[in-house]
Tab-separated table of N, CA and C in Angstrom:
chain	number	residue	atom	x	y	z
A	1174	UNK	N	75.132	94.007	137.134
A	1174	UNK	CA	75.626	93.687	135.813
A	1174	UNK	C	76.195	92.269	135.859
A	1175	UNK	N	75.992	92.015	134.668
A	1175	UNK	CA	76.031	90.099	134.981
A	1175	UNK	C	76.973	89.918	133.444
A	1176	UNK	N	78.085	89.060	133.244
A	1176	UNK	CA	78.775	88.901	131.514
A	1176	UNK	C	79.082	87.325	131.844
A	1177	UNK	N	79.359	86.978	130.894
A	1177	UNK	CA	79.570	85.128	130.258
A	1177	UNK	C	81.196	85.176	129.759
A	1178	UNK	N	81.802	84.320	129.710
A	1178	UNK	CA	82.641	83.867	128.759
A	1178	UNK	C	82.224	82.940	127.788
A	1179	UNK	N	83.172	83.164	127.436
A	1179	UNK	CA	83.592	81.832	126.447
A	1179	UNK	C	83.875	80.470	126.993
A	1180	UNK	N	85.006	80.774	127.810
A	1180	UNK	CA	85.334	79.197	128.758
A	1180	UNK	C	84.951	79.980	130.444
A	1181	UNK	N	85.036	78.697	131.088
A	1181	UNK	CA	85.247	78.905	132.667
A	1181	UNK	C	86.120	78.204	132.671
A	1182	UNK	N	86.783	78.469	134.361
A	1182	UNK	CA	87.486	77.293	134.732
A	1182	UNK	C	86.503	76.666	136.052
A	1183	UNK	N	87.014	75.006	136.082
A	1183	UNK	CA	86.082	74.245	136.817
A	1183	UNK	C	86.954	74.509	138.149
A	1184	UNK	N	86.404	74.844	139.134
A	1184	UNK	CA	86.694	74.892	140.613
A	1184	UNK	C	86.178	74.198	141.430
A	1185	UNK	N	87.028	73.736	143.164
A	1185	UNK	CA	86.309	73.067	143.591
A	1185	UNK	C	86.809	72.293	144.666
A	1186	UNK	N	86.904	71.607	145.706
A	1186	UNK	CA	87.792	71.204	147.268
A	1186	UNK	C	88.221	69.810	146.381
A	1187	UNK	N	87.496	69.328	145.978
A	1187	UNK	CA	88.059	67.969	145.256
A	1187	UNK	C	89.134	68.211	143.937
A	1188	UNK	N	88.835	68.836	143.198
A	1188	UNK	CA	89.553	68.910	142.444
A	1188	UNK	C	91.581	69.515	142.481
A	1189	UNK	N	92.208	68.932	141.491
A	1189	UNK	CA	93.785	68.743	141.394
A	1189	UNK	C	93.598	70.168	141.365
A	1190	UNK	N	94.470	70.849	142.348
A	1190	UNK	CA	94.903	72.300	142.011
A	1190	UNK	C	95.770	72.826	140.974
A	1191	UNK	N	96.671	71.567	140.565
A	1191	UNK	CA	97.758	71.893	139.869
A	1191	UNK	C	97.181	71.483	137.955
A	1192	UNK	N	95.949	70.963	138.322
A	1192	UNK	CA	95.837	71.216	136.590
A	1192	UNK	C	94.084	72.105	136.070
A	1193	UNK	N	94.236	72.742	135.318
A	1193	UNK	CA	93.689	73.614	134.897
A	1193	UNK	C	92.219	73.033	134.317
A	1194	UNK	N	91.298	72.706	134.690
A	1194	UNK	CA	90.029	71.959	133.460
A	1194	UNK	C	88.937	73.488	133.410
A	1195	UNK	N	88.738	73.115	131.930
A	1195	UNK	CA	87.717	74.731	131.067
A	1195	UNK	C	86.270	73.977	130.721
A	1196	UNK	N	85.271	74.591	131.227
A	1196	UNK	CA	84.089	73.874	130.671
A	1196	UNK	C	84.020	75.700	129.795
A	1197	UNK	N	82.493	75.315	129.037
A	1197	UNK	CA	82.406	76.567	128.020
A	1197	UNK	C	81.216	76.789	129.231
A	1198	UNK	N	81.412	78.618	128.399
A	1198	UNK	CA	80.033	78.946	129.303
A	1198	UNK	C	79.242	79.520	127.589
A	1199	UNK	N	80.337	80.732	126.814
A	1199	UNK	CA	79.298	81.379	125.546
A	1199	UNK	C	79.724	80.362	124.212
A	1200	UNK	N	80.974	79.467	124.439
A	1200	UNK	CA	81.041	78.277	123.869
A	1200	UNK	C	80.565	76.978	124.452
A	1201	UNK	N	80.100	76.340	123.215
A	1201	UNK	CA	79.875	74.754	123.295
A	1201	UNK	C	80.942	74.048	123.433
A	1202	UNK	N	81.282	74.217	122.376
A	1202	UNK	CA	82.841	73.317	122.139
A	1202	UNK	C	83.740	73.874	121.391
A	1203	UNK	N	85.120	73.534	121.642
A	1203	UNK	CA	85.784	74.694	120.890
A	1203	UNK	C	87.268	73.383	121.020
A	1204	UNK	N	88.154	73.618	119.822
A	1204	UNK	CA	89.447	73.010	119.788
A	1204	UNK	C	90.452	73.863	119.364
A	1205	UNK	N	91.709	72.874	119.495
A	1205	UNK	CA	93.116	73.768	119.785
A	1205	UNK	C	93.669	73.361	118.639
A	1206	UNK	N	94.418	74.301	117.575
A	1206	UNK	CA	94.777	73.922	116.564
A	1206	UNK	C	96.636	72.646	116.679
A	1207	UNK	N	97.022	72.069	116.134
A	1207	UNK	CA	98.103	71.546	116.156
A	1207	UNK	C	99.366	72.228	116.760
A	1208	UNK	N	99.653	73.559	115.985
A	1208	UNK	CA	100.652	74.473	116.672
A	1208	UNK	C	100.289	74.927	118.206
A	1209	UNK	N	99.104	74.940	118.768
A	1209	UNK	CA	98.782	75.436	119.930
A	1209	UNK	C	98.442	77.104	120.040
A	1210	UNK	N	98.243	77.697	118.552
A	1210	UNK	CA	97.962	79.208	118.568
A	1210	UNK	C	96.550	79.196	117.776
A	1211	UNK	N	95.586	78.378	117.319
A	1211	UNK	CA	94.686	78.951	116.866
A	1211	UNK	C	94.021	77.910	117.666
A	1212	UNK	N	92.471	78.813	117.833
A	1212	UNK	CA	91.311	78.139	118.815
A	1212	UNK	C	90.046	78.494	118.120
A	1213	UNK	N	89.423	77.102	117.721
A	1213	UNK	CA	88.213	77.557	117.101
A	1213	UNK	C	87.236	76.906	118.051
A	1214	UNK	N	86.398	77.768	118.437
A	1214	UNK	CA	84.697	77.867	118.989
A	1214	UNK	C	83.432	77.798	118.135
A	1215	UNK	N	82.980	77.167	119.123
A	1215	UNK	CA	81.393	77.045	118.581
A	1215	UNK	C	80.809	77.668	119.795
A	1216	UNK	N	79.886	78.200	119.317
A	1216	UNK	CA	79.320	79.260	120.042
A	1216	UNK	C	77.846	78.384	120.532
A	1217	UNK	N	77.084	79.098	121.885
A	1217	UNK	CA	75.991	77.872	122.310
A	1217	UNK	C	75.137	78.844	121.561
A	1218	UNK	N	74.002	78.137	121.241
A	1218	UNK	CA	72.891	78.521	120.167
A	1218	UNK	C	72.026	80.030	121.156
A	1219	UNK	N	71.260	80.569	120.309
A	1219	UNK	CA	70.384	81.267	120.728
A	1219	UNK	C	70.830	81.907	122.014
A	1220	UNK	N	72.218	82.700	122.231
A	1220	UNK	CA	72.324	83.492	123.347
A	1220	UNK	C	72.217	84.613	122.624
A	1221	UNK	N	71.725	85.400	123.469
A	1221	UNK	CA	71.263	87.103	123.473
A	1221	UNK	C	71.943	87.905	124.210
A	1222	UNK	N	72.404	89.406	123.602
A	1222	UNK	CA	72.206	90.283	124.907
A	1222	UNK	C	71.530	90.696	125.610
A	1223	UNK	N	71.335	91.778	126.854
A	1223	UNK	CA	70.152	92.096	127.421
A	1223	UNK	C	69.062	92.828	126.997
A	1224	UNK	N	67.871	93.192	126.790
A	1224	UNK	CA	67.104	93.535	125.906
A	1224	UNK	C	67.257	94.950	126.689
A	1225	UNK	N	68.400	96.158	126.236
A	1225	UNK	CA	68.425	97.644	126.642
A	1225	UNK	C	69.259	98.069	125.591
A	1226	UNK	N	69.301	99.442	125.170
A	1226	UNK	CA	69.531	100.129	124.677
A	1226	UNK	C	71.410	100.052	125.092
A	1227	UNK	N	71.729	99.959	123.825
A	1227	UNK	CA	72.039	100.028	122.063
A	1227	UNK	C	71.620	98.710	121.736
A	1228	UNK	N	71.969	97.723	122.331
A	1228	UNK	CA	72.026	96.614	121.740
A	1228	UNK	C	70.403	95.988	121.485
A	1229	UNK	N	69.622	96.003	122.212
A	1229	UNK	CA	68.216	95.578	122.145
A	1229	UNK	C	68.359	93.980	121.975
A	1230	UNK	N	68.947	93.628	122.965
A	1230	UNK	CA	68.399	91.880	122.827
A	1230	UNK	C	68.873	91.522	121.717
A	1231	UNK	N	70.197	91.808	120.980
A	1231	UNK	CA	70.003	90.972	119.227
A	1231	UNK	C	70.775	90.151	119.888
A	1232	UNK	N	71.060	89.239	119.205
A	1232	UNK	CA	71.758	87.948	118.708
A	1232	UNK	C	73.466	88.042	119.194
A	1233	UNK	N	73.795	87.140	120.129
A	1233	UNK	CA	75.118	87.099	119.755
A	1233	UNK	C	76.176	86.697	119.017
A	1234	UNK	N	76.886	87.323	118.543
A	1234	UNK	CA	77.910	86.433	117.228
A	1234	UNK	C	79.341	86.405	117.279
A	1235	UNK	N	79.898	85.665	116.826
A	1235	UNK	CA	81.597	85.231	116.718
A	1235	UNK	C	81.714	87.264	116.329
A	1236	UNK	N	81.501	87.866	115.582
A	1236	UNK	CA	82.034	88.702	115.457
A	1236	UNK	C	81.708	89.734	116.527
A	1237	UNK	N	81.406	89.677	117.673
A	1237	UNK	CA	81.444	90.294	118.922
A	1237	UNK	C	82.166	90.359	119.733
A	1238	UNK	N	82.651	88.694	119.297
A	1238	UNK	CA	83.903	88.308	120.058
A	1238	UNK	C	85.249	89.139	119.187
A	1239	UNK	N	85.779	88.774	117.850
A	1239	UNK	CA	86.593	89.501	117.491
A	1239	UNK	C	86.797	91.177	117.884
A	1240	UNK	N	84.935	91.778	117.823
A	1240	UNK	CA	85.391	92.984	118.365
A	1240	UNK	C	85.895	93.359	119.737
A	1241	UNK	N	85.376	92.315	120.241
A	1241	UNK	CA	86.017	92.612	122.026
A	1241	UNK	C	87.286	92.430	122.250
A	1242	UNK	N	88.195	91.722	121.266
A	1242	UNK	CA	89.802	91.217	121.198
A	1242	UNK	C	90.656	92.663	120.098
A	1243	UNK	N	89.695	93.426	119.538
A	1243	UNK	CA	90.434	94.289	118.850
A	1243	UNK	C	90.343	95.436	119.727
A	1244	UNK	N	89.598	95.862	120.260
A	1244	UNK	CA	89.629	97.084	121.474
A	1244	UNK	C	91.142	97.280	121.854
């Protein structure tokens, strides 16, 4: 079984341990609102789920994400 995020974090022997850098993996690009509590994403084009039963390969969407945060 294999899943994506939204962000990663970048790891690595070179890199500062002490600061945090996010590339996207199911986002493109995404920003931080002024207050620091709202985050809007853009989602990368044309990702799918796996083509099996329930889902059959459809389309992934922002509202997949909301449902996975209301669980």
């Amino acid at each position: 079984m294999a899943y994506n995020r939204l962000l990663g974090i970048v790891s690595g022997p070179k890199l500062d341990k002490h600061k945090i850098v996010l590339e996207g993996e199911l986002a493109r690009s995404w920003e931080v609102g002024p207050d620091g509590l709202k985050y809007t994403f853009r989602l990368q084009p044309n990702v799918k789920f796996h083509n099996v039963d329930p889902i059959n390969g459809r389309a992934f969407t922002a509202r997949d994400i909301v449902l996975a945060y209301q669980r």
